[in-house]
Coordinates of C-alpha atoms in Angstrom, one line a residue:
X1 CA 22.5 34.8 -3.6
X2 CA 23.7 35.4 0.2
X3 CA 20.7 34.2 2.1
X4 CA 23.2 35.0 5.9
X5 CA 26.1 35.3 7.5
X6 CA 27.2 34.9 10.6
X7 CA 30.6 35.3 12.9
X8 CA 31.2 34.2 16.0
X9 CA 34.5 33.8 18.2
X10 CA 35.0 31.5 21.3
X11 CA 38.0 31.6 23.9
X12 CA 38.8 27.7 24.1
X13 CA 39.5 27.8 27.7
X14 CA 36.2 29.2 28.4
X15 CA 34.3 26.7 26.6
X16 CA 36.7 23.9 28.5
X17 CA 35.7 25.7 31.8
X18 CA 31.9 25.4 31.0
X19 CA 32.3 21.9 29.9
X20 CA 34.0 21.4 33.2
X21 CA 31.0 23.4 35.1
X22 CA 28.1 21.8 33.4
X23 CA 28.3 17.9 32.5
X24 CA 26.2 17.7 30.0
X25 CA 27.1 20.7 28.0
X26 CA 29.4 18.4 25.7
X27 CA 26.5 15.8 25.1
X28 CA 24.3 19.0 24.7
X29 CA 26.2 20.5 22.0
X30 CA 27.7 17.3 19.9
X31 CA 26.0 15.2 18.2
X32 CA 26.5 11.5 18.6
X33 CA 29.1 11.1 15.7
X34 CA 30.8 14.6 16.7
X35 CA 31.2 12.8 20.3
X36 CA 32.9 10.0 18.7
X37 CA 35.6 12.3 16.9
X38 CA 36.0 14.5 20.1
X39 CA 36.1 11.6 22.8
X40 CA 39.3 10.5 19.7
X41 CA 41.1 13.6 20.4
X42 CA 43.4 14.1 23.5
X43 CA 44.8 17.5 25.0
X44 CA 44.1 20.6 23.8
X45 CA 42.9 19.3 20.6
X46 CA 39.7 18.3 22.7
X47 CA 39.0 21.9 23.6
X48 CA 39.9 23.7 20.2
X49 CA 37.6 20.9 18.2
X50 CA 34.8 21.5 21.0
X51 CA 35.0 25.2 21.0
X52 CA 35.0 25.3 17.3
X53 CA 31.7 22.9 17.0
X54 CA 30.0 25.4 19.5
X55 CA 31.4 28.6 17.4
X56 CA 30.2 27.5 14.0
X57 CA 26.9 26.2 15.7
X58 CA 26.3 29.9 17.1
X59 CA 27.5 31.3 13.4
X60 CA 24.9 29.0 11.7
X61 CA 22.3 30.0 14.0
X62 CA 22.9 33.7 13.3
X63 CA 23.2 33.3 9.5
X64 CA 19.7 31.9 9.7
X65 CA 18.3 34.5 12.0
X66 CA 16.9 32.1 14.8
X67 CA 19.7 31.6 17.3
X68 CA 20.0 28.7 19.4
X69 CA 16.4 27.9 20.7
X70 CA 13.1 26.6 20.3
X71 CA 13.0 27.0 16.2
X72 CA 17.2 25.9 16.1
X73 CA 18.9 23.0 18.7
X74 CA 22.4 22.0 18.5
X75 CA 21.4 18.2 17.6
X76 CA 20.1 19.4 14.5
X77 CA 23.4 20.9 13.4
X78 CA 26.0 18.0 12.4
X79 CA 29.8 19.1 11.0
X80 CA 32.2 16.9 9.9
X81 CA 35.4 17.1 7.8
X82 CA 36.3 15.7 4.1
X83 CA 39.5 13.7 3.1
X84 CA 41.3 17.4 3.2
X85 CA 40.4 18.5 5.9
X86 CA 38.1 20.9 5.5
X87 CA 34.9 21.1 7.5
X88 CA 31.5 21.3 5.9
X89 CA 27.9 20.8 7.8
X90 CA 27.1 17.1 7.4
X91 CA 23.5 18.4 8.4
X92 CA 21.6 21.6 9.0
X93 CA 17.8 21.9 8.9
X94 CA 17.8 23.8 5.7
X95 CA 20.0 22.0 3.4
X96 CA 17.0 21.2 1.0
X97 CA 16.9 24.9 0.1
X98 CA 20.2 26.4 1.7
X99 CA 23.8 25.9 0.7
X100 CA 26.0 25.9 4.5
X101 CA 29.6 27.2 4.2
X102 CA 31.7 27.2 7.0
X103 CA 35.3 28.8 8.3
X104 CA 36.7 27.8 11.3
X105 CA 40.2 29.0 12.7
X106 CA 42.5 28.9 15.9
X107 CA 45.3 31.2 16.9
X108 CA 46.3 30.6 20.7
X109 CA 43.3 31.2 22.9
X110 CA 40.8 32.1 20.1
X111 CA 38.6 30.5 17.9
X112 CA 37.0 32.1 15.2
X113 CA 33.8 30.9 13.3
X114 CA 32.2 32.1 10.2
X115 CA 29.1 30.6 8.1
X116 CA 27.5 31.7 4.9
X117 CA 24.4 31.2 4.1
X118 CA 23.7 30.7 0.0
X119 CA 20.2 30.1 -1.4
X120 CA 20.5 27.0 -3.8
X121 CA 20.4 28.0 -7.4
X122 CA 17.8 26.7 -9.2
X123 CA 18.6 25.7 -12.6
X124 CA 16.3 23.2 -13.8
X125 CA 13.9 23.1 -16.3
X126 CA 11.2 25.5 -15.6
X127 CA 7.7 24.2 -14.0
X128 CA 4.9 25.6 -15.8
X129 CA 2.9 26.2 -12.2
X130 CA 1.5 29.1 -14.7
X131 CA -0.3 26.7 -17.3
X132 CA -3.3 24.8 -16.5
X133 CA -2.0 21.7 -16.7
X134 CA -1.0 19.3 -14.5
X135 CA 0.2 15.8 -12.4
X136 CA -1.9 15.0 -9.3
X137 CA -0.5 12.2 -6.7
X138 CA -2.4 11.0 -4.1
X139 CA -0.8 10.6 -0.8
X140 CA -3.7 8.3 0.6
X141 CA -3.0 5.5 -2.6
X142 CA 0.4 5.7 -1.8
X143 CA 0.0 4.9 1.7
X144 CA -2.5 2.2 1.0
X145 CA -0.1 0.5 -1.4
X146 CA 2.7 0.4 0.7
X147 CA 0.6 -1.2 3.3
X148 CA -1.1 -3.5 0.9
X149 CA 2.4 -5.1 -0.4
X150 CA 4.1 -4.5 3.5
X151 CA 1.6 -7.2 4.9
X152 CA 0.8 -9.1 1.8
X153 CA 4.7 -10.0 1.4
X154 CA 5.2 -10.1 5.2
X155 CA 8.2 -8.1 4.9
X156 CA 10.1 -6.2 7.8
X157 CA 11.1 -2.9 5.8
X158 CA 9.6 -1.8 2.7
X159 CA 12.3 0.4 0.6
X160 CA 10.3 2.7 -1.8
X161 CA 11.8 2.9 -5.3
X162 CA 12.6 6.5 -6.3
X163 CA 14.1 6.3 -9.6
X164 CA 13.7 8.1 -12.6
X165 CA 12.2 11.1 -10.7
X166 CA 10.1 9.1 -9.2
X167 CA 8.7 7.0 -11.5
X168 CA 7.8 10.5 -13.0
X169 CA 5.5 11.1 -10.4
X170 CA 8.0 13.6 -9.1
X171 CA 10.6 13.5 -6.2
X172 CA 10.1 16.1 -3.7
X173 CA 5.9 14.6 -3.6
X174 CA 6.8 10.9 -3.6
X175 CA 9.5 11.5 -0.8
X176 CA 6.9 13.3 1.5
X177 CA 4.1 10.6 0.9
X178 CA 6.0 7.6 0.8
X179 CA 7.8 8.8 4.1
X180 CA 4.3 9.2 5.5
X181 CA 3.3 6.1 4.2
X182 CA 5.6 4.4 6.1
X183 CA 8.9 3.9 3.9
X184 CA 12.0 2.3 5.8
X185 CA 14.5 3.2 2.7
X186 CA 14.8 4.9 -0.2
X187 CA 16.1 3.4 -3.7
X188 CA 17.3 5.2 -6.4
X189 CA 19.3 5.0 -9.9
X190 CA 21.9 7.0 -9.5
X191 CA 24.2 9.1 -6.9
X192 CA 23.0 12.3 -7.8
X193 CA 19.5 11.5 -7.5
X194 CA 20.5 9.9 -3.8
X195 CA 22.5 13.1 -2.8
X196 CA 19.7 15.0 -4.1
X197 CA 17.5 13.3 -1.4
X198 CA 19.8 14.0 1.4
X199 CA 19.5 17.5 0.8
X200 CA 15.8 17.0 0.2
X201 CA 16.6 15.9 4.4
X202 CA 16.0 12.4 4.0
X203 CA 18.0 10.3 6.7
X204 CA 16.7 6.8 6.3
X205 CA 19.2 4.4 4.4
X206 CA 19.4 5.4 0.5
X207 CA 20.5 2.5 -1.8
X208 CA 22.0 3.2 -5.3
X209 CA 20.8 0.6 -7.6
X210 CA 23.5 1.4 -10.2
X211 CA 26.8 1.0 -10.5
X212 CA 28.5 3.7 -8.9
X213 CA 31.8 4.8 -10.2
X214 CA 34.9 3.9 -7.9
X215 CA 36.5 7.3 -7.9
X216 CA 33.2 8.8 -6.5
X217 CA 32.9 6.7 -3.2
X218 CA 33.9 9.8 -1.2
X219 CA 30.7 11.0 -2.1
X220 CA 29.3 8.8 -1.4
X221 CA 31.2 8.3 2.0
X222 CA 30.4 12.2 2.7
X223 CA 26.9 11.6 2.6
X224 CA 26.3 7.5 3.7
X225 CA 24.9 6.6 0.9
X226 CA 25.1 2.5 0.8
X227 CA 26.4 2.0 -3.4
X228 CA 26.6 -1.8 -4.9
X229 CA 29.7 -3.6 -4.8
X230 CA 28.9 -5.6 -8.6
X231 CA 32.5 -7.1 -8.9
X232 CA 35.5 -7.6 -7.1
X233 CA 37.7 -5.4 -9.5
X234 CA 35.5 -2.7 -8.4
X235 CA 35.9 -2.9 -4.4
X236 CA 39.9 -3.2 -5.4
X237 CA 39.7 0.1 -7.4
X238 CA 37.5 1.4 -4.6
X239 CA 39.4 0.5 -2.0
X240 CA 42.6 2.6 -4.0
X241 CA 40.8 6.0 -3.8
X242 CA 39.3 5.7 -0.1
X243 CA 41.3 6.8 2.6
X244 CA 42.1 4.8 5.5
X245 CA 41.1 7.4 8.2
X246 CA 37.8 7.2 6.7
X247 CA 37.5 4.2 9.4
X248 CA 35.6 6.0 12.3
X249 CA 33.1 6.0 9.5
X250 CA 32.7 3.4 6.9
X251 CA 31.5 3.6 3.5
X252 CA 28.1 1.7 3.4
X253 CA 28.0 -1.4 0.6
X254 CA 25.3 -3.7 -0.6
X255 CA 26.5 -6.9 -2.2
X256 CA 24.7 -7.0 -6.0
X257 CA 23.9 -11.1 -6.8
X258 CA 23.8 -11.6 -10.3
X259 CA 21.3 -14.7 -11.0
X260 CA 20.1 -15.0 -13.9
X261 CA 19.1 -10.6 -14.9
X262 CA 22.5 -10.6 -16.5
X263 CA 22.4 -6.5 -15.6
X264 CA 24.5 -6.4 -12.9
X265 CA 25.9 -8.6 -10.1
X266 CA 28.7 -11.1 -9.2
X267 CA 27.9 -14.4 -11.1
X268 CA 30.5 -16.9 -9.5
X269 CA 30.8 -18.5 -5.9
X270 CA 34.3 -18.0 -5.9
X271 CA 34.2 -14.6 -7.0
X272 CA 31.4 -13.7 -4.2
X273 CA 33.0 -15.4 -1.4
X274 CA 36.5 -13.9 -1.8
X275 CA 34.6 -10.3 -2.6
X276 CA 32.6 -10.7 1.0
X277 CA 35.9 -11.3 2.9
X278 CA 37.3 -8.6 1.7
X279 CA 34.6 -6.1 2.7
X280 CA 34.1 -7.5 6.4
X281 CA 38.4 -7.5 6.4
X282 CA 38.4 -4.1 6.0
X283 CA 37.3 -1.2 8.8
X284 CA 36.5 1.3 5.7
X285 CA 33.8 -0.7 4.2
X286 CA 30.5 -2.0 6.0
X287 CA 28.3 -4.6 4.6
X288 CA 24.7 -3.3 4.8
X289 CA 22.9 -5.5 2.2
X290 CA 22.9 -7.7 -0.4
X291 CA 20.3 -8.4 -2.5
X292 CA 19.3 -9.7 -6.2
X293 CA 16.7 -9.3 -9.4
X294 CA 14.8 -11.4 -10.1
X295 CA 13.6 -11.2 -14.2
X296 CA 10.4 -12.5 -14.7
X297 CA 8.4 -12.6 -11.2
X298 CA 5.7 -11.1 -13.4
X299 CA 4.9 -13.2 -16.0
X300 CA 3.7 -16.4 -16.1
X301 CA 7.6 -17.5 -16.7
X302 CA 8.2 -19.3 -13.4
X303 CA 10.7 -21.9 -14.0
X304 CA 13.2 -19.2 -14.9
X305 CA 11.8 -17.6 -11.3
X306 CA 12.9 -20.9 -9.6
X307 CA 16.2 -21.1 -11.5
X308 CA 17.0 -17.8 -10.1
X309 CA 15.8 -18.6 -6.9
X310 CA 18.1 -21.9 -6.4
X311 CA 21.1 -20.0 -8.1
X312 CA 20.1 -17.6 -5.2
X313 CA 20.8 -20.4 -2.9
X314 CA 23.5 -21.8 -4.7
X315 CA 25.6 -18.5 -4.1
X316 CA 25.2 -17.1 -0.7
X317 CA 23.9 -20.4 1.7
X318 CA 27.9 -20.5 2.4
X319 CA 28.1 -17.0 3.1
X320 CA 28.4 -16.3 6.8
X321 CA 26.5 -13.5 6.8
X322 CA 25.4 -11.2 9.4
X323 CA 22.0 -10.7 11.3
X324 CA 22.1 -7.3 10.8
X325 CA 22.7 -7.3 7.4
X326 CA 19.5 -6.8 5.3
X327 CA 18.6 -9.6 2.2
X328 CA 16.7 -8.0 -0.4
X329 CA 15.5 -10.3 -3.2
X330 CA 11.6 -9.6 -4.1
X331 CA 10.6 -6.4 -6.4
X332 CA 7.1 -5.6 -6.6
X333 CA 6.0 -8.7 -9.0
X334 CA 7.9 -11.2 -6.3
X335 CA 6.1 -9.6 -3.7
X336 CA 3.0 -9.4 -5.6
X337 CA 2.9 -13.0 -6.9
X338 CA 5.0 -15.2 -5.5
X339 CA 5.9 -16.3 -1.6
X340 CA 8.7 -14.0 -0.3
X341 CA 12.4 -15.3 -0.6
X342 CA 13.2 -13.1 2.3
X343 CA 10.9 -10.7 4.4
X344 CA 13.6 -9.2 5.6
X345 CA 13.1 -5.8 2.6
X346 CA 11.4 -5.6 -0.5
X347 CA 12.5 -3.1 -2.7
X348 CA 9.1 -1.5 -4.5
X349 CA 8.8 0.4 -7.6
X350 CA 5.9 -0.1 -9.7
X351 CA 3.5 -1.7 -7.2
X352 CA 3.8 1.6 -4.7
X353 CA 2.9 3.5 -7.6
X354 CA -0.4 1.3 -8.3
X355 CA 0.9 0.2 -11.3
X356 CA 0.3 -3.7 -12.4
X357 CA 3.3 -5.0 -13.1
X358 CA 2.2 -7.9 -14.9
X359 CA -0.4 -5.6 -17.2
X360 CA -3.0 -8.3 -16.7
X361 CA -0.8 -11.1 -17.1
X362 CA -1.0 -12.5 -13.4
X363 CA -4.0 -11.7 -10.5
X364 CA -5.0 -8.6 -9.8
X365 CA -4.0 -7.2 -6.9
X366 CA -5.4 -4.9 -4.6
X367 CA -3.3 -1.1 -5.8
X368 CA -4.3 1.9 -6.2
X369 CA -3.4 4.3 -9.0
X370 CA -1.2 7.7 -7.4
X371 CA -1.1 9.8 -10.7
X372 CA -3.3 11.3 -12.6
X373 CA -3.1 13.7 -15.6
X374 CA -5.4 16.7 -15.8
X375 CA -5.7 19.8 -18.1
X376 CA -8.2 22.6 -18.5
X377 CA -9.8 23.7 -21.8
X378 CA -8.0 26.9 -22.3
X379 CA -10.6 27.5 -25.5
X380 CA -14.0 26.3 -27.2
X381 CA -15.2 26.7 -30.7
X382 CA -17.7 25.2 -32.7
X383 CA -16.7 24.4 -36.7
X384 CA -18.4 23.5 -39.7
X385 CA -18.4 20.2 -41.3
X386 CA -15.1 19.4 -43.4
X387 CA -13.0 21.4 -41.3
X388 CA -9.4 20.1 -41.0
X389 CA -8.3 19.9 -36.8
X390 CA -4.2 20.3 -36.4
X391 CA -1.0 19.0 -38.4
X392 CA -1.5 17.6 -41.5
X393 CA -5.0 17.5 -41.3
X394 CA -5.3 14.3 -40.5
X395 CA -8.7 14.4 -38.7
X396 CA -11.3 16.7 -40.5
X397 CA -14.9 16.8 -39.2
X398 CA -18.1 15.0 -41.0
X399 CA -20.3 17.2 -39.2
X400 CA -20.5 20.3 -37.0
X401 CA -18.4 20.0 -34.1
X402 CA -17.3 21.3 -30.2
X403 CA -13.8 21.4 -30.4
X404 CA -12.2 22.2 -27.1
X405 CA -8.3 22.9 -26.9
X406 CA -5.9 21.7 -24.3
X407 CA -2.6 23.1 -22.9
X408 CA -0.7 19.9 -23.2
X409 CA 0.9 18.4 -25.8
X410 CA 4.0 16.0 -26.7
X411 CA 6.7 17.9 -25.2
X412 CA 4.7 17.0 -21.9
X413 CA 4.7 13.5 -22.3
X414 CA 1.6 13.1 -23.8
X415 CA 2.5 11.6 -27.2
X416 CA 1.7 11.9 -30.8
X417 CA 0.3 8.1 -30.9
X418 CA -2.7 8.8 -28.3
X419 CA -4.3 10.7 -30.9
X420 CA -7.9 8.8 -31.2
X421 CA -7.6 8.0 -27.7
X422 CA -10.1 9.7 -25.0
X423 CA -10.0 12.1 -21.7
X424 CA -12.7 12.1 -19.4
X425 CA -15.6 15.1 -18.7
X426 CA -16.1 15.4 -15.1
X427 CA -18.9 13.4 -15.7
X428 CA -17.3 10.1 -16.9
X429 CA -18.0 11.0 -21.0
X430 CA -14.9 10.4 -22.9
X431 CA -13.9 13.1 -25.5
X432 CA -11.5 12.1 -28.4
X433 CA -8.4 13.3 -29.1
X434 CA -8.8 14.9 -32.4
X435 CA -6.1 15.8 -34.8
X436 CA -2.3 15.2 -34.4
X437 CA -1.0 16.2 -30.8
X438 CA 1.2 19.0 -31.3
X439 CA 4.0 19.9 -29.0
X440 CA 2.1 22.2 -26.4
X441 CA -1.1 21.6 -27.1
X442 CA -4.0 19.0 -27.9
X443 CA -7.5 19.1 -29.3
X444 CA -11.1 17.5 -28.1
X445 CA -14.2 16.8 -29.8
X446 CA -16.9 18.0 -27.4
X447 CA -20.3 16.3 -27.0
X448 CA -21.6 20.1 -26.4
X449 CA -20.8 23.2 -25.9
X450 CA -18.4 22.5 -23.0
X451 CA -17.2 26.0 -20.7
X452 CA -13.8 27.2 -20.8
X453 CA -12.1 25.9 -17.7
X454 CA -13.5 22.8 -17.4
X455 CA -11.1 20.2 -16.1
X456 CA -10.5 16.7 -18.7
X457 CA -8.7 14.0 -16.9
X458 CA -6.5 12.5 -19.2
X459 CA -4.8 9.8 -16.7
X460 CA -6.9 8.9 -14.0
X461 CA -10.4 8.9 -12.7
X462 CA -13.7 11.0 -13.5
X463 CA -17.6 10.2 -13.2
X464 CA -17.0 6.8 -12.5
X465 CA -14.7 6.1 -15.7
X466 CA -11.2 5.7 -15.8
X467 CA -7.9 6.3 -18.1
X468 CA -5.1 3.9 -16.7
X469 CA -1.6 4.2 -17.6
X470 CA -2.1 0.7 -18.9
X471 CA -4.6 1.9 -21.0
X472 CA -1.9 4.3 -22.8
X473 CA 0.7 1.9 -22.8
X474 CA -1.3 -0.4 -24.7
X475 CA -2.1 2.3 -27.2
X476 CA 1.8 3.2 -27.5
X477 CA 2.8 -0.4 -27.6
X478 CA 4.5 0.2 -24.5
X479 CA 4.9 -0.3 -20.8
X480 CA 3.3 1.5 -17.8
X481 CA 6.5 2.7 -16.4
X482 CA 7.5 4.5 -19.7
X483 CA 4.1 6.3 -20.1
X484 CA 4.8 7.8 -16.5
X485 CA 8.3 8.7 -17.2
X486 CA 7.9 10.5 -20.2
X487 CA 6.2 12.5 -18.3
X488 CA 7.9 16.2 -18.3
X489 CA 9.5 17.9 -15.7
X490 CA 7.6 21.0 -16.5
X491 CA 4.5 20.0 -15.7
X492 CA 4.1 20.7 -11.7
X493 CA 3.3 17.8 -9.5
X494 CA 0.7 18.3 -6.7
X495 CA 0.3 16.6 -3.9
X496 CA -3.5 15.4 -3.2
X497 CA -5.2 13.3 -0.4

C-alpha cells in the first residue's frame, strides 16, 4: 500500500548559485559520505549530483508529509547508488516501517525527483496480541547484565548477541533494551536477520556470525554489514563478484580463527597469513575484526580452554595487525569464568539474557533472568473424582478437583514433556500441569477455586518462587537456549521495566 508520494524539480544552476551564495548549504544538505562522492565529481556533474540529492530530499520530505524542518533534517536522509547505478535511500527515518523508492532524472537545466512511499508488507506469522498469553522482557535485567559482564570482563565494547530472534526473546524488544543498556554492536546468525536490523534503524556495527554466501556481499556492501572471511577460497570468490568501484566504500570483514570449535574458521598459519594480506591489499575490503570460539569456557574442561587459547597465539602473534581493528575471543562463559583473552569486545549471548551458561556447572554469577512466560486462566471448573484431563487420558483425578485451563500449549513452545511440571499463583503456590499439553492449550490443577483471569507464571517469578528456564531444560533433557527458542513467534513480546 502507497503510504506517499512526492515530486519535486530543481534547475541545477540554481542550486549551484545558492551553493555559491551560502557556504554551508552543501555541508547542510549532504551527508558526510554524500560529500565524499560529490567532492569525487568534477564539472557539471557536481551540480546535477548536488541538485538531485536536494530534489529527492524535498520529494522524501513531501511523501512523508513533514517537509524539511524540525520533525525531518537533511542529515537524516542518506542516498547512495548500487553496482547499476540506480539510486536507493541508504537511510531515511522510517525505514523500519516504510519502503523509500526514488526516481531521479536530468535533461539540460532540469532535474526531476520523484519518491514513493510503500508501507512494509507484513507477512509473518501472525502475533496473537488477542490471546492472553504472553513473553515479558525486562529492560532493567537486561541493562544490569550487560553491565555486570561489561566491568566483570573489563572489556571496551560489549556486542549483544541477537540471534535466533533474539534468543527468542524477540528482536524488535531486545534491540531497544539492549541499545539502552549500553550495547556497542550487534551479532547475529544470518544476513537477513542483520538487514532486518538496519531497517529496524540500528547503525552501530552488525557482525554476521555465519558464513555468508560470496555472491551476496553486495548486500552486504549496500548495507555495511561486517560478514566473516572463514577461508581464503571464499575472499577469492568474493573478491570475483565485488566491483572495484565499490572502493570509496569498502565491504566490512571479520577474520573467523578456527581453534579448536571445528565450526568455522581458518585452521592454518599459512592459510591466515596469506588470507590477511590479501584483505589489507585490496581497497574493496576492510579488516574490522577478527575473532574466535572458544568450546568449552563453560565447563569444568579447561585444558581444552588453554589449548585453544595457545592455538590462539600460535596463529595471529605474527599478524601485523591493526590498532583499530577489534579482537573478539570471549563469549559469555569466557567472560563469565575465566580472565579475558582480550578486552577489547566480548561478544554476549546467553549471559545478557541471564541465562547460566554453565547450568550450575561453574560459579554463579551475578545475572538476572529477562523473560518470563505468563498466561491467564481463560476457564475454571471443578470435576469429580476419576475424571480423565486431556489426550489420552493420561492424568485422571483421585479426588475432586479445580481444574483451571490455559491458552498456551505446544505450538507455543511450551512442550508436551512439561506435563507434571508447575506454574506459579501470584502468590508463589505452584499448580501442576495436568494432562497432556495440547497444541493451544494446557491444563492446571487448582488448590481452590481460582477466578478466571488470574495470571500463572509459567517462566519466571511470582510470590517469591521461581520457574527458570533451567528448570525446564532439565525437565526436557535439554539446554536453556533451546527452551527460549522454541518459543513461538506468535506469542507477542512485551517490553517491561
Amino acid at each position: 500500500m502507497i503510504f506517499g508520494n512526492g515530486i519535486d524539480i530543481q534547475e541545477i544552476s540554481a542550486v549551484e548559485d545558492l551553493a555559491a551564495r551560502q557556504p554551508n548549504f552543501i555541508t547542510k544538505i549532504l551527508t558526510n559520505t554524500e560529500k565524499q562522492t560529490y567532492d569525487q565529481k568534477v564539472g557539471k556533474h557536481q551540480g546535477e549530483f548536488l541538485a538531485g540529492r536536494y530534489a529527492a530530499k524535498e520529494a522524501y520530505s513531501k511523501a512523508l508529509g513533514t517537509g524539511l524542518g524540525a520533525d525531518l533534517n537533511w542529515q537524516q536522509l542518506e542516498i547512495a547508488n548500487d553496482e547499476q547505478g540506480r539510486p536507493y535511500f541508504q537511510q531515511h527515518p522510517r525505514q523500519n516501517d516504510l519502503i523509500a523508492h526514488i526516481s531521479i532524472s536530468h535533461s539540460g537545466n532540469m532535474v526531476k525527483t520523484e519518491v514513493i512511499l510503500e508501507n512494509m508488507p507484513n507477512t509473518e506469522m501472525p502475533v496473537s496480541v488477542n490471546r492472553p498469553a504472553w513473553i515479558e522482557i525486562s529492560k532493567s535485567a537486561v541493562a544490569h547484565n550487560i553491565k555486570f559482564v561489561r566491568e566483570f570482563s573489563g572489556a571496551k565494547r560489549f556486542m549483544a548477541i541477537l540471534k535466533a530472534n533474539a534468543y527468542g526473546h524477540g528482536l524488535p524488544q531486545m534491540v531497544e533494551a539492549a541499545r539502552e543498556g549500553g550495547a556497542d554492536a550487534f551479532g547475529v546468525a544470518t544476513l537477513d536477520e542483520a538487514i532486518w536490523l538496519r531497517h529496524f534503524g540500528v547503525k552501530e556495527p552488525i557482525l554476521v556470525l555465519g558464513i555468508v554466501e560470496a555472491e551476496q556481499v553486495k548486500l552486504a556492501w549496500k548495507h555495511q554489514i561486517i560478514v566473516p572471511v572463514a577461508n581464503l577460497a571464499w575472499l577469492k570468490s568474493a573478491q570475483k563478484v565485488f566491483p572495484m568501484e565499490s572502493t570509496n566504500k569498502p565491504l566490512l570483514v571479520a577474520l573467523a580463527v578456527d581453534t579448536g570449535m571445528t565450526r568455522i574458521g581458518i585452521r592454518t598459519e599459512n592459510e591466515l597469513q596469506e588470507t590477511f594480506n590479501a584483505i589489507n591489499r585490496d581497497p574493496r575490503f576492510k579488516l574490522h575484526s577478527i575473532g574466535m570460539h572458544f568450546a568449552t569456557a563453560d565447563t569444568n574442561n579447561e585444558a581444552y580452554f588453554e589449548q585453544q587459547l595457545e592455538r590462539w597465539h600460535t596463529l595471529t602473534d605474527e599478524l601485523e595487525i591493526s590498532a583499530d581493528v577489534w579482537r573478539h575471543l570471549a563469549n559469555s562463559g569466557t567472560a563469565l569464568w575465566h580472565k579475558n583473552p582480550s578486552t577489547d569486545a566480548i561478544r554476549i549471548g546467553a549471559a545478557m539474557y541471564g541465562i547460566d551458561s554453565s547450568q550450575g556447572a561453574l560459579e554463579k554469577r551475578d545475572l538476572q533472568p529477562v523473560l518470563s512466560l505468563k498466561a491467564k486462566l481463560v476457564q475454571v471448573k471443578q470435576v469429580e473424582a476419576d475424571v480423565s484431563v486431556s489426550y489420552g487420558a493420561t492424568y485422571t483425578t483421585d479426588q475432586p478437583t479445580w481444574i483451571g485451563t490455559i491458552p498456551l500449549g505446544y505450538a507455543d513452545g511450551y512442550l508436551r514433556k512439561l506435563q507434571g511440571g508447575y506454574g506459579l499463583l501470584p502468590d508463589g503456590r505452584h499448580v501442576e500441569i495436568i494432562g497432556r499439553i495440547a497444541m493451544d492449550q494446557c491444563m492446571v490443577a487448582l488448590p481452590e477455586e481460582i477466578p478466571v483471569g488470574t495470571v500463572i507464571t509459567l517462566i519466571g517469578s511470582a510470590g517469591g518462587q521461581h520457574v527458570t528456564l533451567e528448570d525446564l531444560a532439565e525437565r526436557l533433557e535439554t539446554i536453556p537456549y533451546e527452551v527460549a527458542t522454541t518459543l513461538s513467534v506468535r506469542l507477542p513480546r512485551y517490553l517491561v521495566d
